[in-house]
Coordinates of C-alpha atoms in Angstrom, one line a residue:
M1 CA 0.8 34.8 45.4
T2 CA 3.1 37.7 46.9
R3 CA 2.9 41.2 45.7
R4 CA 6.6 40.7 44.2
Q5 CA 5.1 37.6 42.2
R6 CA 2.1 39.4 40.9
R7 CA 4.3 42.2 39.7
L8 CA 6.6 39.9 37.8
L9 CA 3.9 37.6 36.6
P10 CA 3.4 39.6 33.1
L11 CA 7.1 39.5 32.6
A12 CA 7.1 35.7 32.8
L13 CA 4.1 35.7 30.3
I14 CA 6.2 37.7 27.8
A15 CA 9.1 35.6 28.5
F16 CA 7.0 32.3 27.8
T17 CA 5.4 33.7 24.9
A18 CA 9.1 34.5 23.1
C19 CA 10.3 31.3 24.0
A20 CA 7.4 29.3 22.7
G21 CA 7.2 28.3 18.7
E22 CA 5.5 30.1 16.2
P23 CA 2.1 28.5 15.0
E24 CA 2.9 26.1 12.3
R25 CA 0.5 25.8 9.0
R26 CA 0.0 22.8 7.3
V27 CA -2.5 21.0 5.1
R28 CA -4.9 18.7 6.5
F29 CA -7.6 16.1 5.0
D30 CA -10.7 15.5 6.4
D31 CA -12.0 12.4 4.4
F32 CA -15.6 11.4 5.1
V33 CA -15.4 8.1 3.1
A34 CA -12.5 6.7 4.9
H35 CA -14.0 8.2 8.2
P36 CA -17.9 7.7 7.6
E37 CA -18.3 8.4 11.4
R38 CA -17.5 11.9 10.8
A39 CA -20.8 12.4 8.4
E40 CA -24.6 11.8 8.9
A41 CA -26.4 9.4 6.8
S42 CA -30.0 8.8 5.9
A43 CA -32.0 5.9 5.3
G44 CA -30.7 4.7 1.6
V45 CA -26.8 5.2 2.3
A46 CA -24.9 2.1 2.6
A47 CA -21.6 2.2 4.8
P48 CA -18.4 2.9 2.5
A49 CA -17.3 -1.0 0.9
T50 CA -15.8 -1.9 -1.9
I51 CA -17.6 -1.3 -5.2
Y52 CA -17.2 -1.9 -8.8
C53 CA -18.3 0.8 -11.6
G54 CA -17.0 2.0 -14.8
D55 CA -14.5 -0.8 -15.1
E56 CA -12.9 0.3 -11.8
T57 CA -12.9 -0.8 -8.1
H58 CA -13.2 1.9 -5.2
Y59 CA -14.4 2.0 -1.6
A60 CA -17.4 4.0 -1.8
Y61 CA -20.4 5.0 -0.4
T62 CA -23.9 3.7 -2.2
L63 CA -26.7 6.1 -2.4
E64 CA -30.3 5.3 -3.1
D65 CA -32.7 7.3 -4.5
G66 CA -33.6 10.1 -2.3
A67 CA -30.6 9.5 0.2
S68 CA -28.7 12.2 1.7
L69 CA -25.4 12.8 3.5
D70 CA -24.6 15.8 5.8
V71 CA -21.2 16.5 7.0
P72 CA -20.0 19.3 9.4
L73 CA -16.9 21.1 8.1
E74 CA -14.5 22.9 10.0
L75 CA -12.6 25.4 7.5
G76 CA -9.0 26.2 7.6
R77 CA -7.6 28.7 5.0
D78 CA -7.5 27.6 0.7
G79 CA -10.2 25.1 1.4
R80 CA -11.6 22.9 -1.3
L81 CA -14.3 20.0 -0.8
V82 CA -13.7 17.3 -3.5
L83 CA -16.2 15.1 -4.5
S84 CA -16.1 12.0 -6.9
G85 CA -18.3 9.3 -7.9
C86 CA -20.1 6.9 -10.7
L87 CA -23.4 6.1 -11.3
S88 CA -24.3 2.5 -12.0
H89 CA -25.1 1.2 -15.2
P90 CA -28.8 -0.1 -16.0
S91 CA -27.2 -3.4 -17.8
Q92 CA -24.7 -4.3 -15.2
T93 CA -25.5 -6.0 -12.0
D94 CA -25.5 -3.9 -9.0
D95 CA -24.0 -4.5 -5.6
I96 CA -25.3 -5.1 -2.3
E97 CA -23.6 -5.3 0.5
T98 CA -23.2 -8.8 2.4
G99 CA -20.6 -8.2 5.1
V100 CA -17.3 -6.4 4.2
W101 CA -17.5 -7.1 0.4
R102 CA -20.5 -7.1 -2.1
I103 CA -22.1 -9.7 -4.6
S104 CA -23.8 -9.4 -7.4
A105 CA -27.9 -9.0 -7.3
P106 CA -30.2 -8.3 -10.3
V107 CA -31.1 -4.9 -11.1
T108 CA -34.7 -3.9 -10.6
G109 CA -36.2 -1.2 -13.2
D110 CA -34.8 -0.1 -16.4
G111 CA -32.6 2.7 -15.3
A112 CA -34.8 5.3 -17.6
G113 CA -35.0 8.8 -16.2
P114 CA -33.0 11.9 -14.6
A115 CA -30.0 11.0 -12.3
R116 CA -29.3 14.0 -10.6
V117 CA -26.5 14.8 -7.5
S118 CA -27.1 18.1 -5.5
W119 CA -25.4 19.9 -2.9
R120 CA -25.6 22.8 -0.7
L121 CA -23.0 24.5 1.5
R122 CA -24.1 26.6 4.1
H123 CA -21.8 29.0 6.2
D124 CA -22.9 28.7 9.8
G125 CA -21.3 32.1 10.8
A126 CA -23.3 34.1 7.8
P127 CA -27.1 33.5 7.3
G128 CA -27.6 33.4 3.7
A129 CA -24.1 32.8 2.7
E130 CA -24.2 29.3 0.5
I131 CA -22.9 27.6 -2.3
D132 CA -25.4 25.6 -4.3
G133 CA -24.4 22.9 -7.0
G134 CA -25.0 19.9 -8.8
L135 CA -24.5 17.7 -11.6
D136 CA -26.6 15.3 -13.9
A137 CA -24.6 12.0 -13.2
A138 CA -23.5 10.2 -16.6
A139 CA -25.3 7.4 -17.8
D140 CA -22.6 5.3 -18.9
A141 CA -21.1 4.5 -15.7
S142 CA -18.2 6.7 -15.7
W143 CA -16.4 8.6 -13.0
W144 CA -17.1 12.1 -12.4
R145 CA -15.1 14.6 -10.4
R146 CA -16.1 17.9 -8.8
E147 CA -14.0 20.7 -6.7
I148 CA -15.8 23.1 -4.8
D149 CA -13.4 25.9 -3.9
L150 CA -14.3 27.3 -0.5
A151 CA -10.9 29.9 -0.2
A152 CA -13.4 32.4 0.5
W153 CA -14.8 31.1 3.8
P154 CA -11.4 31.0 5.9
D155 CA -11.2 29.3 9.3
E156 CA -15.0 28.9 9.4
A157 CA -17.6 26.5 10.4
A158 CA -19.7 25.4 7.5
A159 CA -22.2 22.6 6.7
F160 CA -22.4 20.3 3.6
H161 CA -25.6 18.5 2.3
L162 CA -25.4 16.3 -0.4
E163 CA -28.7 14.4 -1.8
V164 CA -29.4 12.5 -5.0
E165 CA -32.2 12.0 -7.3
L166 CA -31.9 8.4 -9.4
P167 CA -34.3 6.7 -11.6
P168 CA -35.1 2.9 -10.6
G169 CA -32.5 0.5 -10.5
R170 CA -29.7 3.1 -10.5
R171 CA -27.4 3.7 -7.6
L172 CA -24.6 6.3 -7.0
Y173 CA -21.2 5.4 -5.7
L174 CA -19.8 8.2 -3.9
K175 CA -15.8 7.4 -3.7
D176 CA -14.7 10.8 -2.4
L177 CA -16.0 13.4 -0.1
Y178 CA -13.0 14.9 1.6
L179 CA -11.9 18.3 2.6
E180 CA -8.5 19.8 2.0
H181 CA -7.4 22.8 3.8
Q182 CA -4.6 24.7 5.5
V183 CA -4.8 24.5 9.0
V184 CA -2.7 26.3 11.7
D185 CA -1.2 24.2 14.7
P186 CA -1.1 25.8 18.4
P187 CA 2.2 27.2 19.1
R188 CA 4.6 24.7 21.0
T189 CA 4.6 25.0 24.5
V190 CA 8.2 25.6 26.2
G191 CA 8.5 22.2 27.2
E192 CA 7.6 21.1 23.7
E193 CA 10.4 23.0 22.4
R194 CA 13.0 21.1 24.2
R195 CA 11.7 18.1 22.2
E196 CA 14.7 16.4 20.1
E197 CA 15.4 18.6 17.5
D198 CA 15.3 16.2 14.5
P199 CA 13.8 13.1 16.1
P200 CA 14.3 10.0 13.8
Q201 CA 11.8 9.2 11.7
I202 CA 11.4 5.9 9.5
L203 CA 8.8 5.3 6.6
L204 CA 8.9 1.5 5.0
I205 CA 7.0 1.5 2.1
S206 CA 6.1 -1.9 0.7
I207 CA 4.1 -2.0 -2.5
D208 CA 2.3 -4.9 -3.6
T209 CA 3.4 -6.8 -6.7
L210 CA 5.8 -4.6 -8.0
R211 CA 8.7 -5.7 -10.3
A212 CA 12.1 -4.9 -10.4
D213 CA 11.9 -3.0 -13.7
S214 CA 8.9 -1.3 -13.0
I215 CA 11.0 2.0 -12.4
G216 CA 11.7 4.1 -15.6
A217 CA 15.1 5.5 -13.9
L218 CA 16.1 1.6 -13.0
G219 CA 15.3 0.7 -17.0
G220 CA 11.5 0.1 -16.6
A221 CA 9.1 0.6 -19.5
W222 CA 6.5 2.9 -17.7
A223 CA 6.5 6.7 -16.8
T224 CA 7.1 6.6 -13.0
P225 CA 8.8 10.4 -12.6
Q226 CA 8.1 10.5 -8.7
L227 CA 9.9 7.4 -8.1
D228 CA 12.7 8.5 -10.4
R229 CA 13.2 11.4 -8.2
L230 CA 13.3 8.7 -5.0
V231 CA 16.0 7.0 -7.2
R232 CA 18.1 10.1 -7.5
D233 CA 17.4 11.0 -3.7
G234 CA 18.4 7.7 -2.3
E235 CA 20.7 4.7 -2.7
V236 CA 19.7 1.9 -4.9
W237 CA 20.5 -1.7 -4.3
S238 CA 20.1 -4.7 -7.2
P239 CA 19.5 -7.2 -7.5
H240 CA 17.4 -7.1 -4.4
Y241 CA 15.4 -10.2 -3.8
A242 CA 12.1 -10.5 -1.9
A243 CA 12.1 -13.2 0.7
A244 CA 9.0 -15.4 -0.6
S245 CA 7.0 -15.1 -3.9
W246 CA 3.6 -14.1 -1.9
T247 CA 2.5 -11.8 0.4
K248 CA 2.3 -13.2 3.8
P249 CA 5.6 -15.0 4.2
S250 CA 7.3 -12.3 2.2
H251 CA 5.8 -9.7 4.7
A252 CA 6.8 -11.7 7.6
S253 CA 10.5 -11.7 6.5
M254 CA 10.1 -8.1 5.8
L255 CA 9.0 -7.1 9.2
T256 CA 10.6 -9.4 11.6
G257 CA 14.0 -9.9 10.0
Y258 CA 13.7 -13.7 10.0
P259 CA 13.2 -16.4 7.2
P260 CA 9.7 -16.7 5.8
Q261 CA 9.2 -20.0 7.4
I262 CA 8.2 -18.3 10.6
Y263 CA 4.9 -16.9 8.7
G264 CA 2.7 -19.1 10.2
G265 CA 1.0 -20.7 7.0
E266 CA -2.3 -19.9 5.5
D267 CA -4.1 -20.0 8.8
G268 CA -2.0 -19.3 11.4
P269 CA -0.2 -15.9 12.8
V270 CA 3.3 -15.0 12.5
D271 CA 5.3 -17.3 15.0
P272 CA 4.7 -15.2 18.2
A273 CA 8.4 -16.2 19.5
V274 CA 9.6 -13.7 17.1
T275 CA 10.1 -10.3 17.8
T276 CA 8.9 -7.9 15.1
L277 CA 10.5 -4.8 14.0
A278 CA 7.7 -2.6 15.4
E279 CA 8.2 -4.1 18.5
R280 CA 11.5 -3.5 19.0
L281 CA 11.3 0.3 17.8
H282 CA 8.5 0.9 20.1
A283 CA 10.6 -0.3 23.0
A284 CA 13.0 2.1 21.8
G285 CA 10.6 4.8 22.3
F286 CA 9.6 5.6 18.9
K287 CA 5.6 5.8 18.0
T288 CA 4.6 2.9 15.6
R289 CA 1.9 3.2 12.9
G290 CA 1.2 0.6 10.2
L291 CA -1.3 1.2 7.6
V292 CA -1.9 -1.8 4.8
H293 CA -4.6 -2.7 2.4
D294 CA -6.5 -5.6 3.7
C295 CA -5.7 -8.3 1.5
V296 CA -6.7 -10.9 4.2
W297 CA -2.8 -11.8 4.5
L298 CA -1.6 -8.5 6.7
N299 CA -4.6 -9.1 8.9
P300 CA -3.6 -8.3 12.5
K301 CA -5.3 -11.5 13.2
F302 CA -2.0 -13.0 11.9
G303 CA 0.3 -10.8 14.1
F304 CA 1.4 -8.3 11.8
G305 CA 0.1 -5.7 14.4
R306 CA 2.3 -6.6 17.2
G307 CA 4.1 -3.8 18.2
F308 CA 2.2 -1.0 16.5
D309 CA 0.4 1.8 18.6
E310 CA -1.9 2.0 15.6
Y311 CA -2.3 -0.8 13.0
D312 CA -5.1 -0.3 10.1
S313 CA -5.7 -2.8 7.5
T314 CA -8.5 -1.1 5.3
L315 CA -10.0 -1.4 2.0
W316 CA -9.1 2.0 0.7
Q317 CA -7.4 2.4 -2.8
L318 CA -4.0 4.0 -2.2
D319 CA -5.3 7.7 -2.9
K320 CA -7.2 7.5 0.6
S321 CA -4.1 5.8 2.5
V322 CA -2.0 8.9 1.4
R323 CA -4.3 11.3 2.6
E324 CA -4.6 9.3 5.8
A325 CA -0.5 8.8 6.1
V326 CA -0.2 12.7 5.5
D327 CA -2.6 13.5 8.3
W328 CA -0.8 11.1 10.7
I329 CA 2.6 11.9 9.9
A330 CA 1.9 15.7 10.3
D331 CA 0.4 15.2 13.5
H332 CA 3.4 13.6 14.6
R333 CA 6.2 15.4 12.9
G334 CA 8.2 16.5 16.2
E335 CA 8.0 12.7 17.4
R336 CA 10.3 9.9 16.6
F337 CA 8.1 7.6 14.7
F338 CA 8.0 4.3 12.3
F339 CA 5.1 4.1 9.7
F340 CA 4.9 1.0 7.6
F341 CA 2.9 1.8 4.6
H342 CA 1.5 -0.8 2.4
A343 CA -0.3 -0.5 -0.9
F344 CA -2.3 -3.1 -2.7
E345 CA -2.0 -1.6 -6.0
P346 CA -0.5 -2.9 -8.7
H347 CA -1.8 -6.2 -7.8
S348 CA -4.1 -8.1 -10.2
D349 CA -8.0 -7.3 -10.0
F350 CA -11.2 -8.9 -9.1
H351 CA -13.5 -7.5 -11.6
R352 CA -13.5 -7.4 -15.4
L353 CA -10.1 -6.0 -16.0
P354 CA -6.9 -7.9 -14.7
Y355 CA -5.2 -4.8 -13.7
E356 CA -7.0 -1.8 -12.9
A357 CA -6.0 2.2 -12.6
P358 CA -8.0 5.2 -12.6
G359 CA -9.2 5.9 -16.2
V360 CA -8.9 3.0 -17.9
S361 CA -11.5 1.0 -19.5
R362 CA -12.7 -1.7 -21.5
E363 CA -13.1 1.1 -23.7
T364 CA -9.7 2.6 -23.3
V365 CA -8.1 -1.1 -24.2
A366 CA -10.5 -1.1 -27.4
D367 CA -8.8 2.1 -28.2
E368 CA -5.2 1.3 -27.8
F369 CA -5.4 -2.3 -29.2
G370 CA -8.6 -2.8 -31.1
T371 CA -9.9 -5.6 -29.0
V372 CA -13.4 -5.2 -28.2
D373 CA -14.8 -5.9 -24.8
Y374 CA -11.5 -7.3 -23.3
G375 CA -11.4 -8.8 -20.0
C376 CA -14.0 -10.7 -18.5
T377 CA -18.1 -10.8 -19.5
R378 CA -19.1 -11.2 -15.8
S379 CA -18.0 -9.6 -12.7
R380 CA -15.1 -10.6 -10.1
C381 CA -13.3 -13.3 -12.6
A382 CA -10.4 -11.4 -13.7
S383 CA -7.7 -12.6 -11.3
A384 CA -9.5 -16.1 -11.5
R385 CA -9.5 -16.1 -15.4
L386 CA -5.4 -15.2 -14.9
T387 CA -5.2 -18.1 -12.7
R388 CA -6.8 -20.5 -15.0
I389 CA -4.3 -19.8 -17.8
K390 CA -1.5 -20.3 -15.0
Q391 CA -3.0 -23.6 -14.2
G392 CA -3.1 -24.3 -17.9
K393 CA -7.3 -24.4 -18.0
M394 CA -7.7 -21.6 -20.6
R395 CA -5.8 -20.4 -23.2
T396 CA -4.8 -16.9 -23.8
L397 CA -5.9 -14.4 -26.5
P398 CA -3.9 -13.3 -29.1
R399 CA -2.7 -9.8 -27.7
D400 CA -2.7 -10.9 -23.7
P401 CA 0.9 -10.2 -23.6
E402 CA 0.8 -6.6 -25.0
I403 CA -2.5 -6.0 -23.0
L404 CA -1.3 -7.3 -19.5
R405 CA 1.6 -5.5 -19.6
W406 CA 0.1 -2.4 -20.7
L407 CA -2.5 -2.7 -17.8
Y408 CA 0.1 -3.4 -15.2
G409 CA 1.8 -0.4 -16.5
K410 CA -1.1 1.9 -15.7
G411 CA -1.3 0.6 -12.2
V412 CA 2.5 1.2 -11.6
E413 CA 2.2 4.8 -13.0
D414 CA -0.9 5.0 -10.9
V415 CA 1.2 4.4 -8.0
D416 CA 4.2 6.5 -8.9
G417 CA 1.7 9.4 -8.9
Q418 CA 0.0 9.0 -5.7
L419 CA 3.5 8.3 -3.8
G420 CA 4.7 11.7 -5.4
L421 CA 1.8 13.4 -3.9
L422 CA 3.1 11.8 -0.4
F423 CA 6.7 12.7 -1.0
E424 CA 5.5 16.3 -1.9
H425 CA 3.5 16.5 1.4
L426 CA 6.5 15.3 3.4
R427 CA 8.5 17.9 1.6
R428 CA 6.1 20.9 2.4
L429 CA 6.4 19.6 6.1
G430 CA 10.2 19.8 6.4
L431 CA 10.3 16.0 6.8
Y432 CA 11.7 14.5 3.3
D433 CA 15.1 15.4 3.5
R434 CA 15.8 14.3 7.2
M435 CA 13.6 11.0 7.3
L436 CA 14.7 7.4 6.6
I437 CA 12.6 6.2 3.6
V438 CA 12.9 2.2 2.7
F439 CA 10.8 1.6 -0.6
T440 CA 10.3 -2.0 -1.7
A441 CA 8.1 -4.6 -2.5
D442 CA 6.6 -8.1 -0.9
H443 CA 7.2 -9.9 -4.7
G444 CA 7.0 -9.3 -8.6
E445 CA 4.6 -10.4 -11.3
S446 CA 4.9 -13.1 -14.2
L447 CA 3.6 -11.0 -17.3
L448 CA 3.7 -14.3 -19.3
E449 CA 7.3 -14.8 -19.6
H450 CA 7.9 -18.4 -19.6
G451 CA 3.7 -18.4 -20.1
A452 CA 3.6 -17.6 -16.4
L453 CA 1.3 -15.2 -14.8
L454 CA 0.7 -13.8 -11.4
H455 CA 3.2 -14.5 -8.9
G456 CA 4.1 -17.8 -6.7
N457 CA 6.9 -19.1 -8.9
W458 CA 10.9 -18.4 -8.7
S459 CA 11.4 -16.8 -11.9
E460 CA 13.1 -13.5 -11.6
E461 CA 10.1 -11.4 -12.6
V462 CA 8.6 -12.5 -9.2
L463 CA 11.6 -12.7 -7.1
R464 CA 13.6 -9.5 -8.1
V465 CA 12.0 -6.3 -6.7
P466 CA 13.0 -2.9 -6.2
L467 CA 15.1 -1.3 -3.1
I468 CA 15.7 2.2 -2.6
V469 CA 17.0 3.6 0.7
K470 CA 16.7 7.3 1.2
W471 CA 19.1 8.0 4.1
P472 CA 18.7 11.3 6.1
G473 CA 20.5 14.2 4.9
G474 CA 20.9 13.1 1.4
T475 CA 23.8 10.8 2.3
H476 CA 24.4 8.0 -0.6
A477 CA 22.0 9.8 -2.7
G478 CA 22.0 8.9 -6.3
D479 CA 24.5 5.6 -5.6
H480 CA 23.9 2.3 -7.4
R481 CA 25.1 -0.5 -5.3
R482 CA 25.2 -3.7 -7.5
Q483 CA 25.4 -6.2 -4.9
L484 CA 23.0 -9.1 -3.7
S485 CA 20.7 -8.1 -1.1
S486 CA 17.2 -9.5 0.2
S487 CA 14.8 -8.4 2.5
L488 CA 16.2 -10.3 5.4
D489 CA 18.4 -7.0 5.5
L490 CA 16.1 -4.2 5.8
V491 CA 15.1 -5.1 9.6
P492 CA 19.1 -4.8 10.5
T493 CA 19.6 -2.2 8.5
I494 CA 16.9 -0.1 10.0
L495 CA 17.8 -1.3 13.5
E496 CA 21.8 -0.5 12.7
S497 CA 20.8 3.2 11.7
Q498 CA 19.3 3.8 14.8
G499 CA 21.9 2.1 17.0
L500 CA 19.8 -0.9 18.2
P501 CA 21.3 -4.6 18.2
H502 CA 20.4 -7.1 15.6
D503 CA 22.7 -9.7 16.3
D504 CA 20.0 -12.3 16.5
L505 CA 18.9 -11.7 13.0
I506 CA 20.3 -13.8 10.5
G507 CA 20.5 -10.9 7.6
S508 CA 23.0 -8.1 7.6
P509 CA 22.9 -4.2 7.5
L510 CA 23.5 -3.5 3.7
H511 CA 26.4 -1.6 4.6
Q512 CA 27.8 -4.5 6.1
R513 CA 27.1 -7.3 3.5
R514 CA 29.8 -9.2 1.8
A515 CA 30.1 -8.8 -1.8
D516 CA 30.0 -12.6 -2.3
A517 CA 27.0 -13.2 0.5
P518 CA 24.3 -15.4 -0.7
V519 CA 20.7 -14.7 -0.7
F520 CA 17.9 -17.1 0.0
S521 CA 14.0 -16.9 -0.8
G522 CA 11.3 -19.4 0.0
S523 CA 9.1 -20.7 2.6
V524 CA 8.6 -24.2 1.2
W525 CA 10.3 -24.5 -2.3
T526 CA 13.8 -22.4 -1.8
M527 CA 16.0 -20.7 -3.8
V528 CA 19.8 -19.6 -3.1
R529 CA 21.8 -17.2 -5.3
R530 CA 25.2 -16.5 -5.0
G531 CA 26.7 -14.6 -7.6
D532 CA 25.4 -15.6 -10.8
L533 CA 24.2 -18.9 -9.9
K534 CA 20.6 -19.8 -9.0
A535 CA 19.7 -22.9 -7.3
I536 CA 16.0 -23.9 -6.8
Y537 CA 15.1 -27.0 -4.5
D538 CA 11.6 -28.6 -4.5
P539 CA 11.8 -30.7 -1.0
R540 CA 8.8 -32.4 -1.7
S541 CA 10.3 -34.2 -5.2
D542 CA 13.7 -33.5 -3.7
V543 CA 14.7 -32.1 -7.3
W544 CA 17.2 -29.5 -7.7
E545 CA 17.4 -26.9 -10.7
L546 CA 20.5 -25.0 -11.5
F547 CA 20.7 -21.6 -13.5
D548 CA 23.6 -19.3 -14.6
L549 CA 22.1 -16.0 -15.3
A550 CA 25.4 -14.7 -16.3
T551 CA 24.6 -16.4 -20.1
D552 CA 21.0 -17.2 -19.2
P553 CA 19.1 -14.4 -17.4
G554 CA 16.1 -15.5 -18.7
Q555 CA 16.5 -18.5 -16.6
E556 CA 15.6 -20.8 -19.5
H557 CA 18.3 -24.0 -19.1
D558 CA 19.1 -26.2 -16.3
V559 CA 22.6 -26.9 -15.7
A560 CA 22.2 -28.8 -12.7
A561 CA 23.1 -32.4 -14.2
E562 CA 26.5 -30.9 -16.1
R563 CA 27.4 -28.4 -13.3
K564 CA 27.1 -30.7 -10.2
G565 CA 30.1 -29.6 -8.2
D566 CA 28.8 -25.8 -8.3
L567 CA 25.2 -27.5 -7.4
R568 CA 26.8 -29.2 -4.4
Q569 CA 28.1 -25.9 -3.2
M570 CA 24.6 -24.4 -3.4
A571 CA 23.4 -27.0 -1.3
G572 CA 25.8 -26.6 1.2
L573 CA 25.0 -22.8 1.6
L574 CA 21.4 -23.9 1.9
H575 CA 21.9 -26.5 4.5
R576 CA 24.0 -24.1 6.6
F577 CA 21.6 -21.4 6.3
R578 CA 18.6 -23.8 7.7
L579 CA 20.9 -24.9 10.5
D580 CA 21.5 -21.3 11.4
F581 CA 18.2 -20.2 11.3
R582 CA 16.7 -23.2 13.4
Q583 CA 19.2 -22.2 16.0
R584 CA 18.1 -18.7 16.1
L585 CA 14.7 -19.5 16.3
A586 CA 15.4 -21.7 18.9
A587 CA 16.9 -19.1 21.0
A588 CA 14.1 -16.9 20.2
H589 CA 11.6 -19.6 21.7
K590 CA 13.1 -19.3 25.4
N591 CA 11.4 -15.8 25.6
S592 CA 8.2 -16.5 23.5
R593 CA 5.2 -14.6 23.9
T594 CA 1.4 -15.1 23.0
S595 CA -0.1 -13.3 20.1
E596 CA -3.2 -12.3 18.5
S597 CA -4.1 -15.4 16.2
G598 CA -6.9 -16.4 14.0
G599 CA -7.6 -18.3 10.7
L600 CA -9.1 -17.6 7.6
T601 CA -12.9 -17.2 7.6
P602 CA -15.4 -18.3 4.6
E603 CA -15.3 -14.5 3.5
D604 CA -11.6 -14.5 3.6
R605 CA -11.1 -17.6 1.2
E606 CA -13.4 -16.2 -1.1
R607 CA -11.5 -13.0 -1.7
L608 CA -8.3 -14.8 -1.8
R609 CA -9.5 -16.9 -4.4
S610 CA -10.9 -14.2 -6.5
L611 CA -7.3 -13.0 -6.5
G612 CA -5.8 -16.4 -7.8
Y613 CA -4.8 -17.6 -4.3
L614 CA -5.9 -21.0 -2.9
G615 CA -6.1 -22.3 -6.3
G616 CA -9.1 -20.3 -6.9
T617 CA -10.6 -20.4 -10.1

């Protein structure tokens, strides 16, 4: 280095500092249940898995008497450590881990004696600085929650130790152990400052089993203030139809833009010749992230992970998934990305209550409806009971219609609250207004309309789902488009928004749909709707049904026999649609590729039967 270069070096450093951005502060979550590799567990601690306690299903650690957890904490500003758990009831069967899920096993011991959860926080940088605490866990298998304020220990390292003292036969389920705090990101370098000023960012949210009439602002009966705000901020399309009446084929269409016939059946992968939305966006330079609930059907072995830089199929409940999404989006907020976010709630549940929500138990059902011990008398039978009613093998109880709607609605309200937290964090990051958010569902749910339950049928309650598109910059905010659309239109819409080609797809960008264009749904049975006419075809029996929803919104009266001309037109629409699809699929096969694949394991089949799939009882 020359003398002149040495003289100029301080000036260069000053210029670099001036050009670099200021440090950015944001919320971060360190979740030690979702990421158990960050914690040190003693003997007597079972790795997190799905457990059932207090009439709720959660993903949690299981701790035996004398077990302990140790967690290192790197504290930012305004930190708080959140814990929540539940003590197994001595009268219930306990859960022993077998693989990913747990099965019932007898409890040993009468459960009498103290149940104490104790913890200690130690400040690594200040000897003697400690926070001790604890609680006597409730004996009635109810959930507890504690928050430990760490604001007095900013930007320091600490250690957290938790241990339990339990009577024989009791287990502690630890659902939450996470740190929420403010962290400061390092300032951007000059090179990073030259990145796109407002990179395109896309969030596709799919809520499993969400009916079109779930949202309060759209006529729903339940309190959904956060989704109501999304309605005001976005553009609503209705009636909007799912491409299929159950999870796997519906998501296959949602994530490819192809009709659901490409879903691969129960055991096979999505057709590997079909290019997914994630593959298209990844090729266009987007970071791609998928976070889904492991309901089996969206497992990456079925090809749903194709095109994603990261694709996680987890057993987490929605609150954990929201925290994970917030952290990932914050880490990538300066990049173009596509995030696919799937939540299992408010789908029917496995255990004693057919639909679950935090704070809802058989006792709260009894208080609300005067029905004692509503639900199953044994573990893991709630969805199975609904399936048996659906199959005509069991009768409904007198207040089932009211209770099922109430329970389902509590699940909807929980989804609303959790998504509200996600949207609020996006606002704090300055991303919400400029992000493209597409909110929808894979199918709805029958709640004893027409005597039907669950899904898999062709009723409006199952096929119609919400569609809210929040465009960047508030474009079309508050608009309500009363026009037919389907999930086949989502991929073309997203690609069109980024100026990417989509001519190979059968759907249309939403703003290019013709007002008289029909919609189609179904992987075996097939539904076609144009205007107010809705036709359903069963190829196995070669039988058609036709309904005029203008005069028969409840789909009660089949008019196929008296309106044969209309039926022929609907059949012609379906015939042309199938020809078009086959031609497009044949073209896709010219550039076919291999894909990860795999069939259902025995454990997969057991879980699906407990949810009412595969003819489960």
